[in-house]
PDB file of C-alpha atoms in Angstrom:
ATOM      1  CA  UNK A   6       0.000   0.000   0.000  1.00 40.00           C
ATOM      2  CA  UNK A   7       2.664   2.507   0.914  1.00 40.00           C
ATOM      3  CA  UNK A   8       4.286   1.898  -2.474  1.00 40.00           C
ATOM      4  CA  UNK A   9       1.187   3.076  -4.329  1.00 39.00           C
ATOM      5  CA  UNK A  10       0.831   6.100  -2.068  1.00 38.00           C
ATOM      6  CA  UNK A  11       4.358   7.269  -2.791  1.00 39.00           C
ATOM      7  CA  UNK A  12       3.877   6.788  -6.542  1.00 40.00           C
ATOM      8  CA  UNK A  13       0.649   8.788  -6.679  1.00 37.00           C
ATOM      9  CA  UNK A  14       1.589  11.394  -4.090  1.00 36.00           C
ATOM     10  CA  UNK A  15       2.264  14.927  -5.329  1.00 38.00           C
ATOM     11  CA  UNK A  16       5.844  16.072  -5.503  1.00 50.00           C
ATOM     12  CA  UNK A  17       6.629  16.668  -1.838  1.00 48.00           C
ATOM     13  CA  UNK A  18      10.073  16.919  -0.346  1.00 47.00           C
ATOM     14  CA  UNK A  19      11.272  13.737   1.286  1.00 52.00           C
ATOM     15  CA  UNK A  20      13.217  13.840   4.521  1.00 54.00           C
ATOM     16  CA  UNK A  21      16.338  14.361   2.402  1.00 64.00           C
ATOM     17  CA  UNK A  22      14.854  17.246   0.425  1.00 62.00           C
ATOM     18  CA  UNK A  23      14.640  20.796   1.774  1.00 73.00           C
ATOM     19  CA  UNK A  24      11.380  22.426   2.831  1.00 88.00           C
ATOM     20  CA  UNK A  25      11.776  25.428   0.505  1.00 96.00           C
ATOM     21  CA  UNK A  26      10.698  24.783  -3.103  1.00 97.00           C
ATOM     22  CA  UNK A  27      13.391  24.804  -5.781  1.00 98.00           C
ATOM     23  CA  UNK A  28      11.930  27.823  -7.563  1.00 98.00           C
ATOM     24  CA  UNK A  29      11.813  29.906  -4.379  1.00 98.00           C
ATOM     25  CA  UNK A  30      15.423  29.038  -3.527  1.00 98.00           C
ATOM     26  CA  UNK A  31      16.552  29.800  -7.075  1.00 98.00           C
ATOM     27  CA  UNK A  32      14.741  33.147  -7.180  1.00 99.00           C
ATOM     28  CA  UNK A  33      16.140  34.218  -3.814  1.00 98.00           C
ATOM     29  CA  UNK A  34      19.623  33.166  -4.920  1.00 99.00           C
ATOM     30  CA  UNK A  35      19.314  35.247  -8.095  1.00 99.00           C
ATOM     31  CA  UNK A  36      18.371  38.265  -5.970  1.00 98.00           C
ATOM     32  CA  UNK A  37      21.371  37.741  -3.711  1.00 99.00           C
ATOM     33  CA  UNK A  38      23.760  37.448  -6.647  1.00 98.00           C
ATOM     34  CA  UNK A  39      22.332  40.650  -8.115  1.00 98.00           C
ATOM     35  CA  UNK A  40      22.842  42.509  -4.822  1.00 98.00           C
ATOM     36  CA  UNK A  41      26.380  41.194  -4.433  1.00 98.00           C
ATOM     37  CA  UNK A  42      27.298  42.137  -7.996  1.00 97.00           C
ATOM     38  CA  UNK A  43      25.903  45.651  -7.622  1.00 97.00           C
ATOM     39  CA  UNK A  44      28.283  46.392  -4.749  1.00 95.00           C
ATOM     40  CA  UNK A  45      27.871  49.242  -2.313  1.00 96.00           C
ATOM     41  CA  UNK A  46      27.142  47.051   0.698  1.00 97.00           C
ATOM     42  CA  UNK A  47      29.219  46.535   3.805  1.00 98.00           C
ATOM     43  CA  UNK A  48      31.566  43.619   4.268  1.00 98.00           C
ATOM     44  CA  UNK A  49      29.343  42.256   7.037  1.00 98.00           C
ATOM     45  CA  UNK A  50      26.275  42.373   4.784  1.00 98.00           C
ATOM     46  CA  UNK A  51      28.282  40.869   1.928  1.00 98.00           C
ATOM     47  CA  UNK A  52      29.307  37.934   4.107  1.00 98.00           C
ATOM     48  CA  UNK A  53      25.745  37.453   5.350  1.00 98.00           C
ATOM     49  CA  UNK A  54      24.424  37.405   1.783  1.00 98.00           C
ATOM     50  CA  UNK A  55      27.211  35.098   0.613  1.00 98.00           C
ATOM     51  CA  UNK A  56      26.452  32.611   3.407  1.00 99.00           C
ATOM     52  CA  UNK A  57      22.739  32.652   2.569  1.00 98.00           C
ATOM     53  CA  UNK A  58      23.599  32.241  -1.104  1.00 98.00           C
ATOM     54  CA  UNK A  59      25.719  29.184  -0.352  1.00 98.00           C
ATOM     55  CA  UNK A  60      22.841  27.644   1.603  1.00 98.00           C
ATOM     56  CA  UNK A  61      20.403  28.367  -1.217  1.00 98.00           C
ATOM     57  CA  UNK A  62      22.798  26.906  -3.789  1.00 98.00           C
ATOM     58  CA  UNK A  63      22.978  23.723  -1.706  1.00 97.00           C
ATOM     59  CA  UNK A  64      19.175  23.596  -1.538  1.00 97.00           C
ATOM     60  CA  UNK A  65      18.914  23.980  -5.313  1.00 97.00           C
ATOM     61  CA  UNK A  66      21.518  21.265  -5.832  1.00 97.00           C
ATOM     62  CA  UNK A  67      19.627  18.920  -3.510  1.00 97.00           C
ATOM     63  CA  UNK A  68      16.445  19.413  -5.539  1.00 96.00           C
ATOM     64  CA  UNK A  69      18.286  18.888  -8.830  1.00 97.00           C
ATOM     65  CA  UNK A  70      20.035  15.759  -7.559  1.00 97.00           C
ATOM     66  CA  UNK A  71      16.696  14.384  -6.381  1.00 96.00           C
ATOM     67  CA  UNK A  72      15.077  15.079  -9.743  1.00 96.00           C
ATOM     68  CA  UNK A  73      17.976  13.409 -11.543  1.00 97.00           C
ATOM     69  CA  UNK A  74      17.648  10.328  -9.320  1.00 97.00           C
ATOM     70  CA  UNK A  75      13.896  10.115  -9.893  1.00 96.00           C
ATOM     71  CA  UNK A  76      14.349  10.374 -13.662  1.00 96.00           C
ATOM     72  CA  UNK A  77      17.005   7.662 -13.542  1.00 95.00           C
ATOM     73  CA  UNK A  78      14.720   5.408 -11.515  1.00 95.00           C
ATOM     74  CA  UNK A  79      11.825   5.978 -13.912  1.00 94.00           C
ATOM     75  CA  UNK A  80      14.027   5.144 -16.884  1.00 92.00           C
ATOM     76  CA  UNK A  81      15.233   1.963 -15.196  1.00 90.00           C
ATOM     77  CA  UNK A  82      11.654   0.911 -14.453  1.00 86.00           C
ATOM     78  CA  UNK A  83      10.654   1.572 -18.061  1.00 85.00           C
ATOM     79  CA  UNK A  84      13.586  -0.462 -19.374  1.00 83.00           C
ATOM     80  CA  UNK A  85      12.826  -3.308 -16.955  1.00 83.00           C
ATOM     81  CA  UNK A  86       9.179  -3.423 -18.024  1.00 83.00           C
ATOM     82  CA  UNK A  87      10.203  -3.705 -21.686  1.00 80.00           C
ATOM     83  CA  UNK A  88      12.569  -6.600 -21.024  1.00 71.00           C
TER      84      UNK A  88
END
């Protein structure tokens, strides 16, 4: 039963995936990069933004890695069903 639930469940983060959606993390990261590139902010603020940017980049990478794994699993299942 739990197998069917997980297959039909909407795309929700697993315990390994972050709470923030990929698109939200990406958009916030773009804003941070824009602010950092524009300059005119203190070193302390620069470091704070950089640290947040690193965290957001990790979140985006986690989502992308998860998507890649799911695509790979789906391809394997499709190949197995053809064999």
